[in-house]
């Protein structure tokens, strides 16, 4: 299914790029009516939204294509938190980090693990966007595994939605806010690395927990 989705996405991507370039070209022509220019701009935005969907579909076939390296998960998480500091501030989200006392050395495809962490951080932040809250980031280093979790004190996920959150295109957000691909892509990446991702949710306490094998140290 992943290969088929990626193949279809690729076939749609090329003509969509041509349409976007054509829209941009017409927008830049002199004497264009302002209302027509606005419509063209909106159409270009829709093209960009479709490109995001296509990139998400392509991720289903990429979990094992890149080279694995050994890196410290703590450093990666710190970088992600720093890059999203303004977002957390905007939504009045306080970050609480409880990292293991030893380096969390992980052998994996770093960019893909970064994507999983970003998706989980954004989901937790979105859940608290209305009232603010506390984002809890935890790590644990075991003998052969590394565990990390993102927890929030938002309203929680409805019980009837919990069974579907890893389904492609299922989302509780509006179409403008989410595509429903972040969690399915994250699930595929974690599974391809031999790990697991679980979720516990109740009002005021939602936690996504990822367990990954440490893997052999890359040379």
XYZ file of N, CA, C and O in Angstrom:
876
model
N 0.836 -1.198 0.000
C 0.000 0.000 0.000
C 0.875 1.255 0.000
O 0.590 2.233 -0.685
N 1.963 1.214 0.784
C 2.868 2.357 0.833
C 3.488 2.646 -0.514
O 3.585 3.802 -0.945
N 3.930 1.594 -1.217
C 4.536 1.783 -2.534
C 3.524 2.335 -3.528
O 3.847 3.199 -4.346
N 2.307 1.831 -3.477
C 1.279 2.298 -4.387
C 0.957 3.769 -4.121
O 0.833 4.573 -5.050
N 0.828 4.131 -2.837
C 0.524 5.510 -2.482
C 1.636 6.448 -2.953
O 1.370 7.525 -3.494
N 2.896 6.035 -2.747
C 4.022 6.869 -3.157
C 4.067 7.016 -4.671
O 4.384 8.083 -5.200
N 3.751 5.940 -5.391
C 3.753 5.986 -6.849
C 2.673 6.926 -7.378
O 2.912 7.753 -8.261
N 1.485 6.823 -6.815
C 0.383 7.697 -7.229
C 0.730 9.157 -6.914
O 0.498 10.059 -7.718
N 1.288 9.372 -5.733
C 1.654 10.732 -5.328
C 2.655 11.329 -6.305
O 2.564 12.507 -6.678
N 3.621 10.534 -6.732
C 4.639 11.017 -7.673
C 3.998 11.415 -9.002
O 4.315 12.460 -9.578
N 3.070 10.604 -9.484
C 2.417 10.884 -10.760
C 1.575 12.158 -10.687
O 1.449 12.888 -11.666
N 0.983 12.433 -9.542
C 0.193 13.650 -9.381
C 1.083 14.872 -9.189
O 0.701 15.985 -9.542
N 2.262 14.667 -8.607
C 3.130 15.784 -8.260
C 3.607 16.582 -9.447
O 3.627 17.824 -9.412
N 3.986 15.908 -10.522
C 4.531 16.617 -11.685
C 3.513 17.532 -12.358
O 3.806 18.720 -12.589
N 2.316 17.050 -12.704
C 1.351 17.980 -13.309
C 0.909 19.082 -12.351
O 0.628 20.206 -12.779
N 0.853 18.783 -11.059
C 0.466 19.806 -10.091
C 1.482 20.943 -10.075
O 1.120 22.122 -9.971
N 2.768 20.589 -10.197
C 3.814 21.611 -10.233
C 3.636 22.500 -11.462
O 3.805 23.724 -11.383
N 3.272 21.891 -12.589
C 3.038 22.675 -13.800
C 1.876 23.639 -13.635
O 1.945 24.800 -14.071
N 0.807 23.173 -12.989
C -0.352 24.039 -12.746
C 0.040 25.209 -11.847
O -0.351 26.359 -12.082
N 0.831 24.927 -10.821
C 1.240 25.983 -9.885
C 2.068 27.044 -10.598
O 1.885 28.250 -10.372
N 2.998 26.613 -11.450
C 3.816 27.571 -12.195
C 2.955 28.417 -13.129
O 3.186 29.618 -13.296
N 1.953 27.797 -13.762
C 1.067 28.534 -14.658
C 0.274 29.588 -13.887
O 0.111 30.732 -14.347
N -0.228 29.216 -12.711
C -0.962 30.170 -11.881
C -0.074 31.341 -11.474
O -0.503 32.502 -11.505
N 1.157 31.042 -11.092
C 2.087 32.102 -10.693
C 2.383 33.039 -11.865
O 2.463 34.265 -11.698
N 2.522 32.464 -13.065
C 2.817 33.274 -14.246
C 1.672 34.239 -14.540
O 1.890 35.434 -14.809
N 0.439 33.748 -14.476
C -0.710 34.601 -14.761
C -0.849 35.690 -13.700
O -1.200 36.839 -14.008
N -0.551 35.354 -12.453
C -0.647 36.336 -11.368
C 0.243 37.543 -11.605
O -0.092 38.665 -11.226
N 1.383 37.326 -12.234
C 2.382 38.384 -12.395
C 2.145 39.240 -13.634
O 2.913 40.172 -13.897
N 1.111 38.952 -14.393
C 0.824 39.746 -15.590
C 0.221 41.105 -15.209
O -0.552 41.219 -14.258
N 0.582 42.114 -15.965
C 0.101 43.469 -15.699
C -1.372 43.604 -16.078
O -1.865 42.940 -16.991
N -2.058 44.509 -15.361
C -3.438 44.810 -15.681
C -4.439 43.775 -15.217
O -5.614 43.813 -15.618
N -4.003 42.874 -14.360
C -4.907 41.821 -13.886
C -5.881 42.397 -12.864
O -5.496 43.148 -11.966
N -7.158 42.042 -12.990
C -8.164 42.499 -12.043
C -7.831 41.994 -10.635
O -7.459 40.826 -10.462
N -7.931 42.864 -9.617
C -7.578 42.453 -8.242
C -8.336 41.213 -7.758
O -7.766 40.370 -7.072
N -9.612 41.118 -8.106
C -10.392 39.959 -7.680
C -9.883 38.682 -8.349
O -9.801 37.625 -7.726
N -9.542 38.801 -9.634
C -8.995 37.641 -10.348
C -7.638 37.249 -9.759
O -7.330 36.062 -9.627
N -6.847 38.248 -9.412
C -5.538 37.973 -8.822
C -5.684 37.253 -7.482
O -4.923 36.338 -7.170
N -6.689 37.668 -6.715
C -6.940 37.018 -5.427
C -7.347 35.554 -5.619
O -6.886 34.669 -4.892
N -8.202 35.306 -6.621
C -8.619 33.928 -6.905
C -7.430 33.061 -7.310
O -7.320 31.902 -6.902
N -6.544 33.626 -8.119
C -5.353 32.884 -8.542
C -4.456 32.575 -7.341
O -3.875 31.490 -7.243
N -4.356 33.550 -6.436
C -3.554 33.341 -5.225
C -4.139 32.217 -4.377
O -3.411 31.351 -3.876
N -5.467 32.208 -4.226
C -6.122 31.156 -3.453
C -5.928 29.797 -4.121
O -5.726 28.781 -3.444
N -5.993 29.776 -5.450
C -5.784 28.520 -6.173
C -4.355 28.011 -5.973
O -4.123 26.804 -5.816
N -3.392 28.932 -5.935
C -2.005 28.537 -5.700
C -1.829 27.975 -4.291
O -1.085 27.008 -4.080
N -2.533 28.572 -3.330
C -2.482 28.052 -1.965
C -3.022 26.625 -1.897
O -2.493 25.782 -1.173
N -4.080 26.355 -2.667
C -4.637 25.003 -2.702
C -3.641 24.028 -3.316
O -3.539 22.874 -2.895
N -2.901 24.491 -4.317
C -1.847 23.654 -4.905
C -0.798 23.307 -3.856
O -0.317 22.165 -3.783
N -0.434 24.305 -3.044
C 0.559 24.057 -1.994
C 0.031 23.055 -0.977
O 0.783 22.214 -0.469
N -1.263 23.149 -0.668
C -1.848 22.187 0.271
C -1.814 20.775 -0.305
O -1.532 19.804 0.413
N -2.068 20.651 -1.595
C -2.001 19.343 -2.244
C -0.566 18.809 -2.259
O -0.341 17.605 -2.098
N 0.405 19.704 -2.422
C 1.807 19.279 -2.392
C 2.160 18.692 -1.026
O 2.910 17.723 -0.928
N 1.620 19.292 0.051
C 1.865 18.760 1.394
C 1.268 17.362 1.534
O 1.875 16.463 2.129
N 0.064 17.171 0.989
C -0.555 15.846 1.021
C 0.292 14.838 0.267
O 0.493 13.706 0.710
N 0.811 15.248 -0.888
C 1.629 14.357 -1.708
C 2.905 13.974 -0.975
O 3.307 12.809 -0.965
N 3.547 14.955 -0.330
C 4.767 14.637 0.426
C 4.466 13.656 1.551
O 5.253 12.754 1.828
N 3.315 13.837 2.194
C 2.936 12.905 3.248
C 2.731 11.505 2.724
O 3.168 10.521 3.336
N 2.076 11.368 1.575
C 1.866 10.051 0.974
C 3.185 9.392 0.614
O 3.377 8.191 0.803
N 4.121 10.184 0.099
C 5.413 9.623 -0.298
C 6.191 9.084 0.893
O 6.990 8.156 0.747
N 5.943 9.636 2.075
C 6.655 9.169 3.260
C 6.331 7.716 3.600
O 7.120 7.042 4.258
N 5.166 7.219 3.162
C 4.796 5.847 3.483
C 5.770 4.844 2.886
O 5.863 3.702 3.326
N 6.514 5.223 1.864
C 7.423 4.293 1.205
C 8.882 4.636 1.462
O 9.759 4.150 0.783
N 9.163 5.451 2.486
C 10.534 5.902 2.683
C 11.202 5.470 3.984
O 12.345 5.850 4.205
N 10.559 4.722 4.856
C 11.153 4.513 6.174
C 12.515 3.834 6.181
O 13.249 3.977 7.124
N 12.877 3.063 5.141
C 14.146 2.345 5.192
C 15.098 2.764 4.079
O 16.096 2.106 3.834
N 14.810 3.866 3.381
C 15.625 4.241 2.233
C 16.881 5.019 2.610
O 17.815 5.077 1.828
N 16.914 5.640 3.786
C 18.042 6.484 4.136
C 19.013 5.751 5.063
O 18.674 4.770 5.705
N 20.231 6.302 5.127
C 21.295 5.663 5.913
C 21.107 5.933 7.399
O 20.808 7.054 7.816
N 21.324 4.909 8.208
C 21.249 5.060 9.650
C 22.568 5.588 10.194
O 23.640 5.218 9.729
N 22.470 6.450 11.195
C 23.646 6.962 11.896
C 23.370 6.881 13.391
O 22.233 6.679 13.815
N 24.422 7.037 14.180
C 24.267 7.025 15.633
C 24.272 8.468 16.145
O 25.185 9.232 15.843
N 23.251 8.837 16.897
C 23.133 10.209 17.392
C 22.507 10.177 18.780
O 21.933 9.174 19.211
N 22.639 11.308 19.482
C 22.062 11.442 20.821
C 20.651 12.016 20.696
O 20.464 13.153 20.243
N 19.664 11.234 21.075
C 18.276 11.675 20.987
C 18.036 12.939 21.811
O 17.230 13.790 21.426
N 18.741 13.077 22.922
C 18.565 14.276 23.754
C 18.940 15.547 22.990
O 18.247 16.566 23.073
N 20.012 15.480 22.243
C 20.432 16.629 21.440
C 19.382 16.953 20.380
O 19.031 18.111 20.154
N 18.858 15.914 19.743
C 17.828 16.117 18.721
C 16.582 16.768 19.327
O 16.017 17.712 18.763
N 16.143 16.286 20.484
C 14.960 16.837 21.137
C 15.181 18.281 21.570
O 14.279 19.127 21.449
N 16.381 18.571 22.066
C 16.701 19.951 22.455
C 16.627 20.888 21.252
O 16.116 22.010 21.342
N 17.150 20.424 20.107
C 17.114 21.238 18.889
C 15.677 21.528 18.468
O 15.331 22.658 18.095
N 14.820 20.497 18.509
C 13.428 20.664 18.104
C 12.710 21.639 19.030
O 11.947 22.505 18.576
N 12.950 21.532 20.313
C 12.321 22.446 21.275
C 12.778 23.884 21.046
O 11.973 24.827 21.132
N 14.060 24.054 20.746
C 14.586 25.401 20.495
C 13.957 26.009 19.245
O 13.577 27.189 19.224
N 13.825 25.198 18.186
C 13.255 25.691 16.939
C 11.776 26.038 17.075
O 11.255 26.887 16.343
N 11.092 25.382 18.003
C 9.656 25.617 18.189
C 9.358 26.467 19.418
O 8.209 26.520 19.862
N 10.371 27.141 19.937
C 10.184 27.957 21.136
C 9.110 29.032 20.925
O 8.246 29.241 21.790
N 9.154 29.706 19.781
C 8.179 30.771 19.519
C 6.757 30.225 19.455
O 5.804 30.876 19.906
N 6.601 29.029 18.884
C 5.274 28.417 18.808
C 4.746 28.108 20.201
O 3.575 28.381 20.508
N 5.599 27.542 21.047
C 5.189 27.227 22.417
C 4.809 28.502 23.174
O 3.824 28.528 23.923
N 5.585 29.547 22.959
C 5.293 30.826 23.612
C 3.962 31.393 23.122
O 3.162 31.903 23.913
N 3.736 31.305 21.818
C 2.497 31.829 21.224
C 1.262 31.195 21.860
O 0.267 31.881 22.125
N 1.324 29.894 22.125
C 0.171 29.179 22.668
C 0.225 29.039 24.188
O -0.524 28.258 24.771
N 1.145 29.766 24.817
C 1.290 29.749 26.275
C 1.480 28.316 26.785
O 0.823 27.876 27.739
N 2.379 27.603 26.141
C 2.690 26.232 26.530
C 4.031 26.213 27.262
O 5.046 26.692 26.752
N 4.026 25.668 28.461
C 5.239 25.524 29.255
C 5.853 24.155 28.990
O 5.154 23.145 28.990
N 7.155 24.127 28.771
C 7.853 22.876 28.472
C 8.516 22.337 29.729
O 9.248 23.046 30.421
N 8.249 21.076 30.028
C 8.876 20.394 31.161
C 9.651 19.191 30.634
O 9.065 18.263 30.087
N 10.976 19.230 30.768
C 11.828 18.153 30.261
C 12.344 17.300 31.412
O 12.907 17.820 32.363
N 12.173 16.008 31.291
C 12.755 15.058 32.233
C 13.497 14.000 31.420
O 12.916 12.996 31.017
N 14.774 14.268 31.170
C 15.594 13.374 30.358
C 16.341 12.386 31.244
O 16.670 12.687 32.399
N 16.613 11.223 30.688
C 17.433 10.229 31.377
C 18.804 10.827 31.689
O 19.291 11.722 30.978
N 19.438 10.339 32.752
C 20.717 10.892 33.185
C 21.889 10.517 32.307
O 22.979 11.068 32.467
N 21.701 9.590 31.376
C 22.770 9.163 30.482
C 22.407 9.504 29.044
O 21.224 9.648 28.714
N 23.406 9.655 28.142
C 23.109 9.967 26.742
C 22.190 8.904 26.125
O 22.356 7.711 26.377
N 21.235 9.363 25.333
C 20.287 8.446 24.682
C 20.771 8.175 23.263
O 20.233 8.703 22.284
N 21.830 7.359 23.158
C 22.435 7.084 21.852
C 21.566 6.110 21.067
O 21.286 4.997 21.513
N 21.178 6.556 19.882
C 20.238 5.798 19.061
C 20.813 5.660 17.654
O 21.327 6.628 17.089
N 20.752 4.452 17.097
C 21.167 4.232 15.714
C 19.924 4.083 14.864
O 19.190 3.100 14.963
N 19.677 5.121 14.041
C 18.443 5.173 13.259
C 18.627 6.201 12.149
O 19.691 6.815 12.018
N 17.588 6.383 11.333
C 17.603 7.444 10.319
C 17.201 8.735 11.023
O 16.031 8.938 11.342
N 18.175 9.587 11.281
C 17.951 10.738 12.161
C 16.853 11.661 11.645
O 16.006 12.118 12.430
N 16.828 11.971 10.366
C 15.808 12.881 9.844
C 14.405 12.344 10.072
O 13.465 13.114 10.309
N 14.247 11.023 9.987
C 12.927 10.433 10.162
C 12.498 10.438 11.628
O 11.326 10.687 11.938
N 13.438 10.185 12.528
C 13.115 10.276 13.960
C 12.809 11.722 14.324
O 11.910 12.002 15.134
N 13.516 12.655 13.724
C 13.229 14.076 13.926
C 11.796 14.386 13.489
O 11.068 15.111 14.174
N 11.382 13.823 12.353
C 10.027 14.063 11.858
C 8.984 13.528 12.837
O 7.970 14.170 13.087
N 9.226 12.347 13.390
C 8.306 11.775 14.384
C 8.184 12.715 15.579
O 7.074 13.021 16.037
N 9.316 13.196 16.076
C 9.307 14.077 17.256
C 8.595 15.394 16.970
O 7.836 15.890 17.810
N 8.827 15.959 15.792
C 8.159 17.209 15.432
C 6.655 17.002 15.357
O 5.872 17.820 15.861
N 6.237 15.903 14.723
C 4.804 15.626 14.623
C 4.157 15.509 15.999
O 3.064 16.046 16.241
N 4.823 14.813 16.913
C 4.256 14.626 18.251
C 4.242 15.940 19.029
O 3.286 16.225 19.764
N 5.286 16.737 18.867
C 5.309 18.037 19.549
C 4.198 18.953 19.030
O 3.497 19.601 19.813
N 4.024 18.990 17.710
C 2.990 19.852 17.133
C 1.592 19.387 17.537
O 0.709 20.215 17.811
N 1.384 18.079 17.565
C 0.081 17.558 17.991
C -0.237 17.969 19.426
O -1.358 18.385 19.741
N 0.761 17.814 20.300
C 0.560 18.172 21.706
C 0.299 19.664 21.846
O -0.577 20.095 22.609
N 1.050 20.478 21.099
C 0.874 21.928 21.167
C -0.503 22.340 20.649
O -1.184 23.185 21.241
N -0.915 21.734 19.529
C -2.240 22.039 18.975
C -3.347 21.717 19.975
O -4.355 22.425 20.058
N -3.160 20.634 20.732
C -4.181 20.220 21.700
C -4.351 21.256 22.805
O -5.421 21.346 23.425
N -3.309 22.050 23.052
C -3.364 23.036 24.131
C -3.477 24.466 23.616
O -3.374 25.420 24.388
N -3.683 24.615 22.302
C -3.652 25.946 21.689
C -4.705 26.883 22.263
O -4.477 28.092 22.381
N -5.857 26.357 22.627
C -6.954 27.218 23.080
C -6.688 27.850 24.443
O -6.980 29.029 24.659
N -6.117 27.085 25.376
C -5.975 27.565 26.751
C -4.549 27.523 27.277
O -4.295 27.913 28.415
N -3.603 27.028 26.459
C -2.251 26.859 26.967
C -2.165 25.609 27.833
O -3.154 24.885 28.002
N -0.982 25.337 28.357
C -0.849 24.150 29.192
C 0.587 23.741 29.386
O 1.519 24.540 29.227
N 0.780 22.476 29.729
C 2.093 21.931 30.062
C 2.442 20.799 29.099
O 1.691 19.833 28.966
N 3.568 20.940 28.425
C 4.083 19.895 27.540
C 5.164 19.121 28.280
O 6.189 19.685 28.667
N 4.933 17.841 28.499
C 5.862 17.001 29.253
C 6.660 16.124 28.281
O 6.090 15.329 27.529
N 7.968 16.283 28.321
C 8.857 15.534 27.440
C 9.747 14.641 28.293
O 10.518 15.127 29.130
N 9.619 13.319 28.116
C 10.333 12.361 28.953
C 11.180 11.426 28.094
O 10.798 11.093 26.967
N 12.329 10.996 28.629
C 13.119 9.952 27.984
C 13.572 8.930 29.022
O 13.722 9.254 30.211
N 13.785 7.726 28.549
C 14.276 6.646 29.394
C 15.227 5.795 28.566
O 14.916 5.430 27.433
N 16.383 5.493 29.128
C 17.365 4.651 28.448
C 17.390 3.286 29.109
O 17.715 3.160 30.291
N 17.008 2.280 28.349
C 17.007 0.907 28.841
C 18.188 0.142 28.260
O 18.964 0.686 27.468
N 18.291 -1.133 28.604
C 19.432 -1.938 28.156
C 19.530 -1.982 26.637
O 20.606 -1.795 26.054
N 18.423 -2.230 25.965
C 18.445 -2.358 24.505
C 17.469 -1.413 23.822
O 17.315 -1.460 22.599
N 16.814 -0.546 24.588
C 15.782 0.324 24.028
C 15.917 1.749 24.548
O 16.497 1.984 25.605
N 15.364 2.654 23.787
C 15.213 4.041 24.225
C 13.743 4.400 24.130
O 13.088 4.112 23.120
N 13.221 5.003 25.182
C 11.806 5.367 25.245
C 11.703 6.883 25.368
O 12.442 7.497 26.143
N 10.822 7.474 24.578
C 10.547 8.894 24.767
C 9.054 9.146 24.604
O 8.351 8.406 23.912
N 8.570 10.176 25.291
C 7.134 10.444 25.274
C 6.868 11.939 25.275
O 7.656 12.735 25.791
N 5.736 12.299 24.659
C 5.232 13.663 24.660
C 3.867 13.636 25.333
O 2.965 12.926 24.877
N 3.723 14.386 26.412
C 2.454 14.434 27.124
C 1.908 15.844 27.183
O 2.666 16.814 27.237
N 0.592 15.974 27.159
C -0.028 17.291 27.271
C -1.242 17.213 28.186
O -1.769 16.129 28.447
N -1.678 18.365 28.683
C -2.862 18.414 29.548
C -4.031 19.092 28.842
O -4.816 19.816 29.442
N -4.135 18.824 27.532
C -5.250 19.328 26.749
C -6.522 18.543 27.014
O -6.585 17.729 27.947
N -7.547 18.718 26.189
C -8.844 18.092 26.440
C -8.864 16.582 26.226
O -9.807 15.917 26.640
N -7.839 16.046 25.592
C -7.799 14.603 25.366
C -8.413 14.205 24.034
O -9.012 15.018 23.326
N -8.265 12.933 23.692
C -8.790 12.375 22.448
C -10.013 11.526 22.779
O -9.965 10.698 23.685
N -11.072 11.741 22.050
C -12.291 10.974 22.310
C -12.041 9.477 22.113
O -11.269 9.071 21.243
N -12.678 8.671 22.943
C -12.459 7.224 22.909
C -12.738 6.652 21.521
O -12.009 5.789 21.035
N -13.780 7.151 20.848
C -14.111 6.619 19.524
C -13.091 7.017 18.461
O -13.045 6.418 17.381
N -12.262 8.041 18.759
C -11.241 8.467 17.810
C -9.899 7.773 18.034
O -9.067 7.738 17.121
N -9.678 7.253 19.235
C -8.383 6.654 19.566
C -8.001 5.527 18.619
O -6.839 5.370 18.251
N -8.993 4.712 18.220
C -8.701 3.571 17.357
C -8.360 3.988 15.934
O -7.864 3.173 15.157
N -8.594 5.248 15.587
C -8.419 5.674 14.205
C -7.293 6.691 14.007
O -7.017 7.093 12.873
N -6.634 7.106 15.075
C -5.693 8.221 14.941
C -4.487 7.903 14.065
O -3.825 8.820 13.568
N -4.183 6.612 13.864
C -3.065 6.261 12.992
C -3.517 5.913 11.576
O -2.715 5.462 10.763
N -4.788 6.143 11.271
C -5.288 5.923 9.922
C -4.934 7.125 9.036
O -5.097 8.265 9.452
N -4.467 6.870 7.802
C -4.193 7.993 6.898
C -5.430 8.842 6.661
O -6.533 8.324 6.479
N -5.248 10.152 6.704
C -6.264 11.170 6.422
C -7.316 11.314 7.517
O -8.208 12.141 7.388
N -7.216 10.527 8.584
C -8.149 10.756 9.694
C -7.578 11.860 10.578
O -6.434 11.795 11.021
N -8.375 12.879 10.836
C -7.934 13.973 11.691
C -9.128 14.578 12.401
O -10.247 14.578 11.871
N -8.887 15.062 13.602
C -9.932 15.767 14.343
C -9.824 17.267 14.119
O -10.606 18.036 14.664
N -8.834 17.694 13.312
C -8.652 19.111 13.019
C -9.432 19.473 11.763
O -9.850 18.608 10.997
N -9.576 20.775 11.528
C -10.216 21.229 10.301
C -9.278 20.991 9.134
O -8.080 20.773 9.301
N -9.824 21.044 7.911
C -9.013 20.809 6.716
C -7.873 21.805 6.602
O -6.796 21.490 6.085
N -8.079 23.012 7.097
C -7.038 24.039 7.011
C -5.915 23.792 8.002
O -4.793 24.259 7.810
N -6.176 23.050 9.068
C -5.184 22.872 10.128
C -4.394 21.582 10.003
O -3.260 21.489 10.470
N -4.976 20.542 9.403
C -4.267 19.273 9.357
C -4.711 18.409 8.192
O -5.820 18.537 7.685
N -3.792 17.507 7.779
C -4.083 16.616 6.657
C -4.397 15.202 7.118
O -4.842 14.380 6.322
N -4.122 14.894 8.380
C -4.348 13.534 8.847
C -3.250 12.583 8.433
O -3.460 11.364 8.380
N -2.047 13.104 8.152
C -0.931 12.245 7.729
C 0.218 12.222 8.734
O 1.064 11.343 8.674
N 0.265 13.181 9.650
C 1.394 13.253 10.585
C 1.556 12.002 11.424
O 2.643 11.420 11.497
N 0.492 11.547 12.070
C 0.584 10.363 12.926
C 0.758 9.078 12.126
O 1.557 8.220 12.518
N 0.047 8.869 11.000
C 0.293 7.654 10.213
C 1.727 7.559 9.705
O 2.333 6.481 9.724
N 2.283 8.686 9.247
C 3.677 8.683 8.797
C 4.605 8.354 9.965
O 5.543 7.555 9.831
N 4.347 8.951 11.119
C 5.163 8.671 12.305
C 5.079 7.193 12.676
O 6.091 6.557 13.006
N 3.881 6.648 12.628
C 3.668 5.233 12.935
C 4.492 4.362 11.984
O 5.161 3.408 12.407
N 4.462 4.688 10.685
C 5.222 3.906 9.714
C 6.716 3.977 9.948
O 7.423 2.968 9.836
N 7.209 5.145 10.293
C 8.644 5.308 10.555
C 9.069 4.495 11.773
O 10.080 3.787 11.749
N 8.295 4.601 12.846
C 8.633 3.881 14.075
C 8.599 2.374 13.838
O 9.504 1.640 14.264
N 7.570 1.875 13.159
C 7.462 0.447 12.874
C 8.621 -0.030 12.002
O 9.160 -1.129 12.201
N 9.009 0.777 11.004
C 10.111 0.403 10.118
C 11.437 0.324 10.871
O 12.354 -0.381 10.451
N 11.540 1.031 11.989
C 12.747 0.975 12.829
C 12.656 -0.133 13.880
O 13.522 -0.227 14.759
N 11.600 -0.932 13.812
C 11.462 -2.030 14.766
C 10.920 -1.606 16.111
O 11.059 -2.338 17.099
N 10.292 -0.437 16.173
C 9.787 0.075 17.447
C 8.277 0.054 17.531
O 7.588 -0.552 16.707
N 7.760 0.731 18.532
C 6.308 0.807 18.732
C 5.938 2.206 19.193
O 6.759 2.926 19.775
N 4.700 2.592 18.903
C 4.177 3.883 19.349
C 2.792 3.647 19.933
O 1.959 2.984 19.317
N 2.578 4.157 21.129
C 1.326 3.930 21.840
C 0.774 5.258 22.340
O 1.521 6.231 22.509
N -0.521 5.281 22.591
C -1.138 6.501 23.081
C -2.083 6.179 24.228
O -2.814 5.189 24.196
N -2.002 7.001 25.261
C -2.960 6.969 26.372
C -3.602 8.336 26.418
O -2.917 9.364 26.334
N -4.916 8.388 26.531
C -5.561 9.696 26.553
C -6.766 9.715 27.472
O -7.588 8.791 27.485
N -6.825 10.774 28.240
C -7.969 11.094 29.097
C -8.003 12.613 29.188
O -7.006 13.280 28.905
N -9.139 13.201 29.542
C -9.189 14.664 29.671
C -8.093 15.168 30.605
O -7.981 14.728 31.748
N -7.256 16.048 30.107
C -6.174 16.603 30.914
C -4.910 15.769 30.939
O -3.931 16.152 31.582
N -4.882 14.655 30.211
C -3.688 13.799 30.248
C -3.631 12.910 29.008
O -4.232 11.845 28.965
N -2.899 13.369 28.000
C -2.668 12.582 26.789
C -1.169 12.374 26.631
O -0.393 13.333 26.719
N -0.749 11.133 26.419
C 0.671 10.808 26.294
C 0.890 9.886 25.097
O 0.258 8.828 25.001
N 1.773 10.302 24.196
C 2.244 9.447 23.118
C 3.626 8.934 23.506
O 4.525 9.735 23.798
N 3.786 7.618 23.517
C 5.041 6.993 23.943
C 5.639 6.195 22.792
O 4.961 5.363 22.180
N 6.905 6.447 22.509
C 7.624 5.750 21.434
C 8.737 4.918 22.065
O 9.509 5.413 22.885
N 8.804 3.632 21.677
C 9.869 2.749 22.112
C 10.659 2.325 20.883
O 10.094 1.808 19.916
N 11.975 2.570 20.892
C 12.831 2.234 19.756
C 14.021 1.388 20.219
O 14.594 1.657 21.281
N 14.378 0.367 19.438
C 15.611 -0.364 19.766
C 16.808 0.550 19.558
O 16.820 1.374 18.631
N 17.810 0.441 20.424
C 18.991 1.284 20.287
C 19.679 1.059 18.950
O 20.208 2.001 18.339
N 19.682 -0.185 18.478
C 20.348 -0.506 17.222
C 21.844 -0.625 17.401
O 22.412 -0.212 18.430
N 22.512 -1.193 16.403
C 23.959 -1.324 16.448
C 24.606 0.019 16.160
O 24.117 0.798 15.335
N 25.689 0.290 16.861
C 26.374 1.567 16.678
C 26.896 1.654 15.258
O 27.618 0.764 14.791
N 26.481 2.719 14.542
C 26.917 2.891 13.148
C 28.367 3.306 13.096
O 28.856 4.068 13.931
N 29.059 2.793 12.103
C 30.496 3.122 11.965
C 30.662 4.479 11.305
O 29.767 4.976 10.652
